[in-house]
């Protein structure tokens, strides 16, 4: 069996029931818990959108999104059903620089300053199961960056939330065509 890790992207309150509540998000959290329990020996890495209050992606700054996942707010917290699986050194923050939009978790950093990519390397991970929110943005970009970096990537469909159902359904076959496995 290949050395495998689960990567949970942005299963944060603002994307579940907050300012950017996404379709299928609550179900995605439930299914993610099931996936983690079924694969209880695998490391679970969490990616968290983590913006300053003046982030350039917010409407007030001319960006496309309502304020979301502001550092230190409830909206930026990981859903409580996942808390039993969260470890600080395996939690990675992105979107922290006000000037930079960062959909991909690949470049996210943990509290010790290590990148997701670096920690996957230390864990000698070869295959990643990517889940989370939103399919069209952060899941997509994270999965694509991982593939480009040489990992085998599987996206677990039941564990996804999306901005629009049409967008979600359009993205999945594109990911598959790129070489990402859909499970
Ligand atoms: C996301 C829009 C803005 C995501 C994050 O997690 O997909 N989308 N920030
Ligand atoms: Zn964001």
Short mmCIF file of C-alpha atoms in Angstrom, two decimals, residues 87-94 96 102 105-120 122:
data_model
loop_
_atom_site.label_atom_id
_atom_site.label_comp_id
_atom_site.label_asym_id
_atom_site.label_seq_id
_atom_site.Cartn_x
_atom_site.Cartn_y
_atom_site.Cartn_z
CA UNK A 87 -2.85 18.43 15.19
CA UNK A 88 -1.12 21.80 15.21
CA UNK A 89 1.93 20.65 13.25
CA UNK A 90 -0.37 19.22 10.54
CA UNK A 91 -2.50 22.40 10.22
CA UNK A 92 -1.53 24.77 7.41
CA UNK A 93 -2.68 28.37 6.87
CA UNK A 94 -2.99 30.18 3.55
CA UNK A 96 -2.46 35.29 5.26
CA UNK A 102 -4.00 31.88 -2.39
CA UNK A 105 -3.14 24.78 0.21
CA UNK A 106 0.13 23.54 -1.28
CA UNK A 107 1.98 26.69 -0.19
CA UNK A 108 0.22 26.93 3.17
CA UNK A 109 2.41 26.97 6.30
CA UNK A 110 2.00 25.54 9.79
CA UNK A 111 2.69 27.43 13.03
CA UNK A 112 6.32 26.33 12.87
CA UNK A 113 6.70 27.80 9.37
CA UNK A 114 6.86 24.50 7.47
CA UNK A 115 4.98 24.26 4.18
CA UNK A 116 2.43 21.55 3.40
CA UNK A 117 4.71 20.29 0.66
CA UNK A 118 7.66 20.10 3.05
CA UNK A 119 5.72 18.13 5.67
CA UNK A 120 4.35 15.70 3.07
CA UNK A 122 9.04 14.50 5.69
#
